[in-house]
CSV table of C-alpha atoms in Angstrom, one decimal:
chain,number,residue,atom,x,y,z
A,1,MET,CA,172.8,109.9,155.1
A,2,ALA,CA,173.2,106.7,153.3
A,3,ILE,CA,170.0,105.1,154.4
A,4,HIS,CA,168.2,106.0,151.1
A,5,ARG,CA,170.7,104.6,148.8
A,6,HIS,CA,169.5,103.4,145.4
A,7,PHE,CA,168.9,99.8,144.9
A,8,ASP,CA,171.8,99.5,142.4
A,9,GLU,CA,174.1,101.1,144.9
A,10,GLU,CA,173.0,98.6,147.6
A,11,LEU,CA,173.7,95.7,145.2
A,12,ASP,CA,177.2,97.2,144.5
A,13,LEU,CA,177.8,97.4,148.2
A,14,LEU,CA,176.8,93.7,148.6
A,15,LYS,CA,179.2,92.7,145.8
A,16,GLN,CA,182.0,94.7,147.5
A,17,LYS,CA,181.4,93.0,150.8
A,18,LEU,CA,181.4,89.6,149.3
A,19,VAL,CA,184.6,90.2,147.3
A,20,PHE,CA,186.3,91.5,150.5
A,21,MET,CA,185.1,88.4,152.4
A,22,ALA,CA,186.5,86.2,149.6
A,23,SER,CA,189.9,88.0,149.7
A,24,MET,CA,190.0,87.3,153.5
A,25,ALA,CA,189.2,83.7,152.9
A,26,GLU,CA,191.9,83.4,150.3
A,27,SER,CA,194.5,85.0,152.6
A,28,MET,CA,193.4,82.6,155.4
A,29,ILE,CA,194.1,79.6,153.1
A,30,TYR,CA,197.5,81.1,152.3
A,31,LYS,CA,198.4,81.7,155.9
A,32,ALA,CA,197.1,78.4,157.1
A,33,VAL,CA,199.2,76.4,154.7
A,34,LYS,CA,202.2,78.6,155.3
A,35,SER,CA,201.9,78.1,159.0
A,36,LEU,CA,202.5,74.4,158.2
A,37,THR,CA,205.2,74.6,155.6
A,38,GLU,CA,207.2,77.3,157.2
A,39,ARG,CA,206.3,76.2,160.8
A,40,LYS,CA,205.0,79.6,161.9
A,41,GLU,CA,202.9,79.6,165.0
A,42,SER,CA,202.1,83.3,164.6
A,43,LEU,CA,200.2,82.6,161.4
A,44,ILE,CA,198.0,80.2,163.2
A,45,ALA,CA,196.9,82.9,165.6
A,46,GLU,CA,196.4,85.3,162.7
A,47,VAL,CA,194.0,82.8,160.9
A,48,ASN,CA,192.0,82.5,164.1
A,49,GLU,CA,191.7,86.3,164.4
A,50,ASP,CA,190.6,86.5,160.8
A,51,GLU,CA,187.9,83.9,161.3
A,52,GLU,CA,186.2,86.1,163.9
A,53,LYS,CA,186.2,89.0,161.3
A,54,VAL,CA,184.8,86.7,158.7
A,55,ASN,CA,182.0,85.5,161.0
A,56,LEU,CA,181.0,89.1,161.7
A,57,LEU,CA,181.1,89.9,158.0
A,58,GLN,CA,178.9,86.8,157.3
A,59,ILE,CA,176.2,88.2,159.7
A,60,GLU,CA,176.5,91.7,158.2
A,61,ILE,CA,176.1,90.4,154.6
A,62,ASP,CA,173.1,88.1,155.7
A,63,GLU,CA,171.4,91.1,157.2
A,64,LEU,CA,172.1,93.3,154.2
A,65,CYS,CA,170.5,90.6,151.9
A,66,LEU,CA,167.4,90.3,154.2
A,67,ASN,CA,167.0,94.0,154.2
A,68,LEU,CA,167.2,94.2,150.5
A,69,LEU,CA,164.6,91.4,150.2
A,70,ALA,CA,162.3,93.0,152.8
A,71,LEU,CA,162.6,96.7,151.8
A,72,LYS,CA,163.1,96.7,148.1
A,73,GLN,CA,161.0,93.6,147.3
A,74,PRO,CA,163.0,92.9,144.2
A,75,MET,CA,161.7,90.8,141.3
A,76,ALA,CA,163.1,88.1,139.1
A,77,THR,CA,166.8,88.7,138.3
A,78,ASP,CA,167.6,90.8,141.4
A,79,LEU,CA,165.8,88.4,143.6
A,80,ARG,CA,167.9,85.5,142.3
A,81,PHE,CA,171.0,87.6,142.6
A,82,ILE,CA,170.3,88.3,146.3
A,83,THR,CA,169.5,84.7,147.2
A,84,SER,CA,172.6,83.6,145.4
A,85,ALA,CA,174.6,86.1,147.4
A,86,MET,CA,173.2,84.6,150.6
A,87,LYS,CA,174.4,81.1,149.5
A,88,ILE,CA,177.8,82.4,148.4
A,89,ASN,CA,178.1,84.1,151.8
A,90,SER,CA,177.6,80.7,153.6
A,91,GLU,CA,180.2,79.0,151.2
A,92,LEU,CA,182.8,81.7,152.0
A,93,GLU,CA,182.3,81.3,155.7
A,94,ARG,CA,182.8,77.5,155.4
A,95,ILE,CA,186.0,78.1,153.4
A,96,ALA,CA,187.3,80.2,156.2
A,97,ASP,CA,186.4,77.4,158.7
A,98,MET,CA,188.4,75.0,156.5
A,99,ALA,CA,191.4,77.3,156.8
A,100,VAL,CA,191.0,77.2,160.6
A,101,ASN,CA,190.8,73.4,160.4
A,102,ILE,CA,194.1,73.3,158.6
A,103,THR,CA,195.8,75.4,161.3
A,104,GLN,CA,194.5,72.9,163.9
A,105,ARG,CA,196.4,70.2,162.0
A,106,ALA,CA,199.4,72.4,161.5
A,107,SER,CA,199.6,73.2,165.2
A,108,GLY,CA,200.3,69.6,166.0
A,109,LEU,CA,202.5,68.9,163.0
A,110,ILE,CA,204.9,71.7,163.5
A,111,LYS,CA,205.8,70.4,167.0
A,112,GLN,CA,207.2,67.2,165.3
A,113,PRO,CA,209.9,66.6,162.8
A,114,GLN,CA,208.7,67.2,159.2
A,115,LEU,CA,207.7,63.9,157.6
A,116,LYS,CA,208.5,64.9,154.0
A,117,PRO,CA,209.1,68.0,151.8
A,118,TYR,CA,205.7,69.6,151.1
A,119,ILE,CA,205.2,69.9,147.4
A,120,ASP,CA,201.7,68.9,146.5
A,121,ILE,CA,200.0,70.5,149.5
A,122,PRO,CA,201.1,74.0,148.5
A,123,ARG,CA,200.1,73.3,144.9
A,124,MET,CA,196.6,72.2,146.1
A,125,ALA,CA,196.5,75.4,148.2
A,126,ASP,CA,197.4,77.6,145.3
A,127,LEU,CA,194.7,76.0,143.1
A,128,ALA,CA,192.1,76.3,145.9
A,129,GLN,CA,192.9,80.0,146.5
A,130,LYS,CA,192.6,80.8,142.8
A,131,MET,CA,189.3,78.9,142.6
A,132,VAL,CA,187.9,81.0,145.5
A,133,LYS,CA,189.1,84.2,143.8
A,134,ASP,CA,187.7,83.3,140.4
A,135,SER,CA,184.4,82.0,141.7
A,136,LEU,CA,183.8,85.5,143.2
A,137,ASP,CA,185.0,87.3,140.1
A,138,SER,CA,182.6,85.1,138.0
A,139,PHE,CA,179.8,86.2,140.4
A,140,VAL,CA,180.5,89.8,140.2
A,141,ARG,CA,181.0,89.9,136.5
A,142,GLN,CA,178.2,87.4,135.8
A,143,ASP,CA,180.8,85.4,133.8
A,144,ALA,CA,179.5,81.8,133.2
A,145,GLU,CA,182.6,81.0,131.2
A,146,LEU,CA,185.0,81.7,134.1
A,147,ALA,CA,182.6,79.9,136.4
A,148,ARG,CA,182.8,76.8,134.2
A,149,SER,CA,186.6,76.8,134.2
A,150,ILE,CA,186.4,76.3,138.0
A,151,LEU,CA,184.6,73.0,137.6
A,152,THR,CA,187.5,71.7,135.6
A,153,ARG,CA,190.0,72.9,138.1
A,154,ASP,CA,188.1,71.0,140.8
A,155,ASP,CA,189.1,67.8,139.0
A,156,GLU,CA,192.8,68.8,139.2
A,157,ILE,CA,192.5,69.3,143.0
A,158,ASP,CA,191.0,65.8,143.2
A,159,VAL,CA,193.9,64.4,141.3
A,160,LEU,CA,196.4,66.0,143.7
A,161,LYS,CA,194.4,64.8,146.7
A,162,ASP,CA,194.6,61.2,145.4
A,163,GLN,CA,198.3,61.6,144.7
A,164,ILE,CA,199.0,62.8,148.3
A,165,PHE,CA,196.9,59.9,149.6
A,166,ARG,CA,198.8,57.3,147.7
A,167,GLU,CA,202.2,58.8,148.6
A,168,LEU,CA,201.4,59.0,152.3
A,169,LEU,CA,200.0,55.5,152.3
A,170,THR,CA,203.4,54.3,151.1
A,171,PHE,CA,205.0,56.2,154.0
A,172,MET,CA,202.7,54.7,156.6
A,173,ILE,CA,203.1,51.1,155.3
A,174,SER,CA,206.9,51.3,155.3
A,175,ASP,CA,207.2,53.1,158.6
A,176,PRO,CA,204.4,52.9,161.2
A,177,SER,CA,206.0,55.7,163.2
A,178,SER,CA,205.0,58.0,160.4
A,179,ILE,CA,201.3,57.1,160.7
A,180,PRO,CA,200.0,59.9,163.0
A,181,ARG,CA,201.7,62.6,161.0
A,182,ALA,CA,200.7,61.1,157.7
A,183,LEU,CA,197.1,61.0,158.8
A,184,GLU,CA,197.2,64.7,159.7
A,185,LEU,CA,198.6,65.5,156.3
A,186,ILE,CA,195.9,63.5,154.6
A,187,LEU,CA,193.3,65.5,156.6
A,188,VAL,CA,195.0,68.8,155.4
A,189,SER,CA,194.6,67.6,151.9
A,190,ARG,CA,190.9,66.8,152.5
A,191,HIS,CA,190.3,70.3,154.0
A,192,LEU,CA,191.8,71.8,150.8
A,193,GLU,CA,189.7,69.5,148.7
A,194,ARG,CA,186.6,70.8,150.5
A,195,ILE,CA,187.7,74.4,149.8
A,196,GLY,CA,187.7,73.4,146.1
A,197,ASP,CA,184.2,71.9,146.6
A,198,HIS,CA,182.9,75.1,148.1
A,199,ALA,CA,184.4,77.2,145.3
A,200,THR,CA,182.7,74.8,142.9
A,201,ASN,CA,179.4,75.3,144.7
A,202,ILE,CA,179.8,79.0,144.1
A,203,ALA,CA,180.7,78.5,140.5
A,204,GLU,CA,177.6,76.3,140.0
A,205,ASP,CA,175.4,79.0,141.6
A,206,VAL,CA,176.8,81.6,139.2
A,207,ILE,CA,176.2,79.4,136.1
A,208,TYR,CA,172.6,78.8,137.4
A,209,LEU,CA,172.2,82.5,138.0
A,210,VAL,CA,173.5,83.5,134.6
A,211,GLN,CA,171.8,80.8,132.6
A,212,GLY,CA,168.6,81.0,134.7
A,213,LYS,CA,168.2,77.2,134.7
A,214,ASP,CA,169.4,74.7,137.1
A,215,ILE,CA,172.4,72.9,135.7
A,216,ARG,CA,173.8,72.1,139.2
A,217,HIS,CA,172.9,68.5,139.3
A,218,HIS,CA,173.3,68.0,135.6
A,219,ILE,CA,177.0,69.0,135.9
A,220,GLU,CA,177.3,66.8,139.0
A,221,GLU,CA,176.1,63.8,137.0
A,222,GLN,CA,178.5,64.5,134.2
A,223,ARG,CA,181.4,64.7,136.6
A,224,ASN,CA,180.4,61.5,138.3
A,225,HIS,CA,180.3,59.7,135.0
A,226,ARG,CA,183.8,60.9,134.2
A,227,LYS,CA,185.2,59.5,137.5
B,1,MET,CA,143.6,74.9,140.4
B,2,ALA,CA,146.2,75.2,143.1
B,3,ILE,CA,148.0,78.2,141.7
B,4,HIS,CA,146.1,80.6,143.9
B,5,ARG,CA,146.8,78.9,147.2
B,6,HIS,CA,146.9,81.0,150.3
B,7,PHE,CA,150.3,82.0,151.6
B,8,ASP,CA,150.0,79.8,154.7
B,9,GLU,CA,149.2,76.8,152.6
B,10,GLU,CA,152.2,77.5,150.5
B,11,LEU,CA,154.4,77.7,153.6
B,12,ASP,CA,152.9,74.3,154.8
B,13,LEU,CA,153.7,72.8,151.5
B,14,LEU,CA,157.3,74.0,151.8
B,15,LYS,CA,157.5,72.5,155.3
B,16,GLN,CA,156.1,69.2,154.0
B,17,LYS,CA,158.6,69.0,151.2
B,18,LEU,CA,161.5,69.8,153.5
B,19,VAL,CA,160.4,67.1,156.0
B,20,PHE,CA,160.1,64.6,153.2
B,21,MET,CA,163.6,65.5,152.0
B,22,ALA,CA,165.0,65.1,155.5
B,23,SER,CA,163.3,61.7,155.8
B,24,MET,CA,165.0,60.6,152.6
B,25,ALA,CA,168.4,61.9,153.8
B,26,GLU,CA,167.9,59.9,157.0
B,27,SER,CA,167.1,56.7,155.2
B,28,MET,CA,170.1,57.3,153.0
B,29,ILE,CA,172.4,57.4,156.0
B,30,TYR,CA,170.8,54.3,157.4
B,31,LYS,CA,171.2,52.4,154.1
B,32,ALA,CA,174.7,53.6,153.5
B,33,VAL,CA,176.0,52.4,156.8
B,34,LYS,CA,174.0,49.2,156.5
B,35,SER,CA,175.6,48.5,153.1
B,36,LEU,CA,178.9,48.6,154.9
B,37,THR,CA,178.0,46.6,158.1
B,38,GLU,CA,175.9,44.0,156.3
B,39,ARG,CA,178.0,44.0,153.1
B,40,LYS,CA,175.0,44.7,150.8
B,41,GLU,CA,175.8,45.9,147.4
B,42,SER,CA,172.1,46.4,146.6
B,43,LEU,CA,171.9,49.2,149.2
B,44,ILE,CA,174.7,51.1,147.6
B,45,ALA,CA,172.7,51.2,144.4
B,46,GLU,CA,169.6,52.3,146.3
B,47,VAL,CA,171.4,55.2,147.9
B,48,ASN,CA,172.6,56.4,144.5
B,49,GLU,CA,169.1,56.3,143.2
B,50,ASP,CA,167.8,58.2,146.2
B,51,GLU,CA,170.4,60.9,145.6
B,52,GLU,CA,169.0,61.7,142.2
B,53,LYS,CA,165.6,62.1,143.8
B,54,VAL,CA,167.0,64.4,146.5
B,55,ASN,CA,168.7,66.5,143.9
B,56,LEU,CA,165.4,67.0,142.0
B,57,LEU,CA,163.7,67.8,145.3
B,58,GLN,CA,166.3,70.4,146.1
B,59,ILE,CA,165.7,72.2,142.8
B,60,GLU,CA,161.9,72.0,143.4
B,61,ILE,CA,162.2,73.5,146.9
B,62,ASP,CA,164.5,76.2,145.8
B,63,GLU,CA,162.1,77.2,143.0
B,64,LEU,CA,159.2,77.2,145.5
B,65,CYS,CA,161.1,79.5,147.8
B,66,LEU,CA,162.0,81.9,145.0
B,67,ASN,CA,158.4,82.0,143.9
B,68,LEU,CA,157.2,82.7,147.4
B,69,LEU,CA,159.7,85.5,147.7
B,70,ALA,CA,158.8,86.9,144.2
B,71,LEU,CA,155.1,86.6,144.2
B,72,LYS,CA,154.1,87.1,147.8
B,73,GLN,CA,156.8,89.6,148.8
B,74,PRO,CA,156.7,88.5,152.4
B,75,MET,CA,157.8,90.7,155.2
B,76,ALA,CA,159.9,90.1,158.4
B,77,THR,CA,159.1,86.7,159.9
B,78,ASP,CA,157.9,85.0,156.8
B,79,LEU,CA,160.9,86.3,154.9
B,80,ARG,CA,163.4,84.9,157.4
B,81,PHE,CA,161.4,81.6,157.4
B,82,ILE,CA,161.8,81.3,153.6
B,83,THR,CA,165.4,82.2,153.5
B,84,SER,CA,166.1,79.7,156.3
B,85,ALA,CA,164.2,77.1,154.3
B,86,MET,CA,166.6,77.7,151.4
B,87,LYS,CA,169.6,77.2,153.7
B,88,ILE,CA,168.2,74.1,155.2
B,89,ASN,CA,167.5,72.8,151.7
B,90,SER,CA,171.2,73.1,150.9
B,91,GLU,CA,172.2,71.4,154.1
B,92,LEU,CA,169.9,68.4,153.4
B,93,GLU,CA,171.3,68.0,149.9
B,94,ARG,CA,174.8,67.9,151.4
B,95,ILE,CA,173.7,65.3,154.0
B,96,ALA,CA,172.5,63.2,151.1
B,97,ASP,CA,175.9,63.7,149.4
B,98,MET,CA,177.7,62.5,152.5
B,99,ALA,CA,175.6,59.3,152.5
B,100,VAL,CA,176.7,58.7,148.9
B,101,ASN,CA,180.3,59.3,150.0
B,102,ILE,CA,179.9,56.6,152.6
B,103,THR,CA,178.7,54.1,150.0
B,104,GLN,CA,181.8,54.9,148.0
B,105,ARG,CA,183.9,53.8,150.9
B,106,ALA,CA,181.7,50.8,151.6
B,107,SER,CA,181.9,49.7,148.0
B,108,GLY,CA,185.7,49.1,148.4
B,109,LEU,CA,185.5,47.8,152.0
B,110,ILE,CA,183.0,45.1,151.4
B,111,LYS,CA,185.2,43.5,148.8
B,112,GLN,CA,187.9,42.9,151.5
B,113,PRO,CA,187.9,40.9,154.8
B,114,GLN,CA,186.3,43.0,157.6
B,115,LEU,CA,188.9,44.6,159.7
B,116,LYS,CA,187.0,44.6,163.0
B,117,PRO,CA,183.4,44.4,164.3
B,118,TYR,CA,181.6,47.7,163.6
B,119,ILE,CA,180.3,49.1,166.8
B,120,ASP,CA,181.0,52.9,167.0
B,121,ILE,CA,180.2,53.6,163.3
B,122,PRO,CA,176.6,52.4,163.6
B,123,ARG,CA,176.3,54.4,166.9
B,124,MET,CA,177.5,57.5,165.1
B,125,ALA,CA,175.1,56.8,162.3
B,126,ASP,CA,172.2,56.5,164.7
B,127,LEU,CA,173.1,59.8,166.4
B,128,ALA,CA,173.5,61.5,163.0
B,129,GLN,CA,170.1,60.3,161.7
B,130,LYS,CA,168.4,61.4,164.9
B,131,MET,CA,170.0,64.8,164.7
B,132,VAL,CA,168.8,65.2,161.1
B,133,LYS,CA,165.3,64.3,162.0
B,134,ASP,CA,165.2,66.5,165.1
B,135,SER,CA,166.7,69.5,163.3
B,136,LEU,CA,163.8,69.4,160.8
B,137,ASP,CA,161.3,68.9,163.6
B,138,SER,CA,162.7,71.9,165.4
B,139,PHE,CA,162.3,73.9,162.2
B,140,VAL,CA,158.7,72.9,161.6
B,141,ARG,CA,157.7,73.4,165.2
B,142,GLN,CA,159.9,76.5,165.7
B,143,ASP,CA,161.2,74.7,168.8
B,144,ALA,CA,164.5,76.4,169.9
B,145,GLU,CA,164.8,74.0,172.8
B,146,LEU,CA,164.9,70.9,170.6
B,147,ALA,CA,167.3,72.8,168.3
B,148,ARG,CA,169.6,73.5,171.2
B,149,SER,CA,169.7,69.8,172.2
B,150,ILE,CA,171.2,69.1,168.8
B,151,LEU,CA,174.3,71.2,169.5
B,152,THR,CA,175.1,69.0,172.6
B,153,ARG,CA,174.6,65.9,170.5
B,154,ASP,CA,177.1,67.1,168.0
B,155,ASP,CA,179.7,67.0,170.8
B,156,GLU,CA,178.8,63.3,171.3
B,157,ILE,CA,179.4,62.6,167.7
B,158,ASP,CA,182.8,64.2,167.9
B,159,VAL,CA,183.7,62.1,170.9
B,160,LEU,CA,182.9,58.9,168.9
B,161,LYS,CA,184.8,60.1,165.9
B,162,ASP,CA,187.9,60.6,168.1
B,163,GLN,CA,187.4,57.2,169.7
B,164,ILE,CA,187.2,55.5,166.2
B,165,PHE,CA,190.3,57.4,165.2
B,166,ARG,CA,192.4,56.3,168.1
B,167,GLU,CA,191.3,52.7,167.8
B,168,LEU,CA,192.1,52.5,164.1
B,169,LEU,CA,195.4,54.2,164.7
B,170,THR,CA,196.4,51.3,167.0
B,171,PHE,CA,195.3,48.8,164.3
B,172,MET,CA,197.4,50.6,161.7
B,173,ILE,CA,200.5,50.8,163.9
B,174,SER,CA,200.4,47.2,164.9
B,175,ASP,CA,199.5,45.8,161.4
B,176,PRO,CA,200.5,47.9,158.3
B,177,SER,CA,198.4,45.6,156.1
B,178,SER,CA,195.3,47.1,157.9
B,179,ILE,CA,196.2,50.7,156.8
B,180,PRO,CA,194.1,51.0,153.6
B,181,ARG,CA,191.0,49.6,155.3
B,182,ALA,CA,191.6,51.6,158.5
B,183,LEU,CA,191.9,54.8,156.4
B,184,GLU,CA,188.6,54.1,154.6
B,185,LEU,CA,186.8,53.6,158.0
B,186,ILE,CA,188.3,56.8,159.3
B,187,LEU,CA,186.8,58.6,156.3
B,188,VAL,CA,183.4,57.0,157.0
B,189,SER,CA,183.5,58.4,160.5
B,190,ARG,CA,184.5,61.9,159.0
B,191,HIS,CA,181.5,61.7,156.7
B,192,LEU,CA,179.2,60.9,159.6
B,193,GLU,CA,180.8,63.8,161.5
B,194,ARG,CA,180.0,66.1,158.7
B,195,ILE,CA,176.4,65.0,158.7
B,196,GLY,CA,176.3,66.0,162.4
B,197,ASP,CA,177.8,69.4,161.4
B,198,HIS,CA,175.1,69.9,158.7
B,199,ALA,CA,172.3,69.1,161.2
B,200,THR,CA,174.0,71.5,163.7
B,201,ASN,CA,173.9,74.2,161.0
B,202,ILE,CA,170.2,73.6,160.6
B,203,ALA,CA,169.7,73.8,164.3
B,204,GLU,CA,171.6,77.0,164.6
B,205,ASP,CA,169.5,78.5,161.8
B,206,VAL,CA,166.4,77.5,163.7
B,207,ILE,CA,167.6,79.1,166.9
B,208,TYR,CA,168.4,82.2,165.0
B,209,LEU,CA,165.1,82.2,163.4
B,210,VAL,CA,163.1,81.7,166.6
B,211,GLN,CA,165.1,84.1,168.7
B,212,GLY,CA,165.6,86.7,165.9
B,213,LYS,CA,169.1,87.4,166.8
B,214,ASP,CA,172.3,85.9,165.5
B,215,ILE,CA,173.7,83.5,168.0
B,216,ARG,CA,175.4,81.4,165.4
B,217,HIS,CA,178.9,82.5,166.0
B,218,HIS,CA,178.3,83.1,169.6
B,219,ILE,CA,177.5,79.4,170.1
B,220,GLU,CA,180.4,78.5,167.9
B,221,GLU,CA,182.7,80.4,170.2
B,222,GLN,CA,181.3,78.9,173.3
B,223,ARG,CA,181.8,75.4,171.8
B,224,ASN,CA,185.4,76.2,170.8
B,225,HIS,CA,186.1,77.4,174.3
B,226,ARG,CA,184.8,74.1,175.7
B,227,LYS,CA,187.2,72.1,173.5
């Protein structure tokens, strides 16, 4: 029976579950954006099914963390690792929610003529997916360098978001009939931006975890100054 | 010296700090929306100063929780209480971030002529503030009934958000020069909506904590079905 696993094995199991959840979230982002760009209703349904699985996984991971805290009473490093895992778990669940939100926009948009070729939205989605993947890799490998690279990429996402906004604004001003579709596309770009934010939250947790001091708001301040 | 406080006293301290953080977040929402409706630049600066205090408070509360987990090695109920406090801490910090985002929109809007009288936005803000307050009260008093009332109010916020969206869409279509301002106002309403979402997350944590079973996604499903 596996009830008396060693603590290290339990931690490995926790990592595996989180990596699996992240890979589901990534694939949901991919499918959600593809449902829009390739106008595929079937992918919208898939994302909604995936979300239910992610929700169950979130509860499972939460319980695993609580059990580890209660039964093993870990100290210092392991304690921080487990509480970080709980935070990352929430972030991943929200990333999955954002993918669902994108499909809600897609579901209206694919019933209407396409406003413009989609170029920047798939680019944003690629960036966001990669950020999610790397944020989890940085957690598993305790790699602060990789985590730090995610903070820079979040700025790239913001640049694309602003670009999309300006372009769609031009569409709306020159052709009012484009406004409802343009607004939906702006919201898609905001959902992708938020995925980048969640991956950044994970990366900041990892840096905090590795360095053992709270740089979260310090980084935030630096980034605000750069804006 | 206060180092050897009793566990219950430490838990009370934790509650007090969270309630204080929530009251700061509330007041930030209030000031942010007032900076827009009364065109007051000084309030924008205040919200930004408040955010720095909230960030420090978040770190302080996080450390307090980690210390409680490490030094007291609490079991069952207390353990869940402390891990809930950590989640609530993150939610409150994000609520404060949303208030800052509102001031970023306000800062552009108050330099231009006002597009329309602000009626629904202050109403959304009132609702959101009250939800934040009640979510923390429900946590401190372990009041699942109060927490449940917050879920209903989140639906009211969504109704207002849709109302604002439709109204501003009409503005944009009839007068393209209104588009940039209308978009900013739509974003303000989205930030307020997200504040409602964060308060709802807190309320769901409280229900979970009080009932000891995970109803989070169950509730979510019910709400999706109602839509």
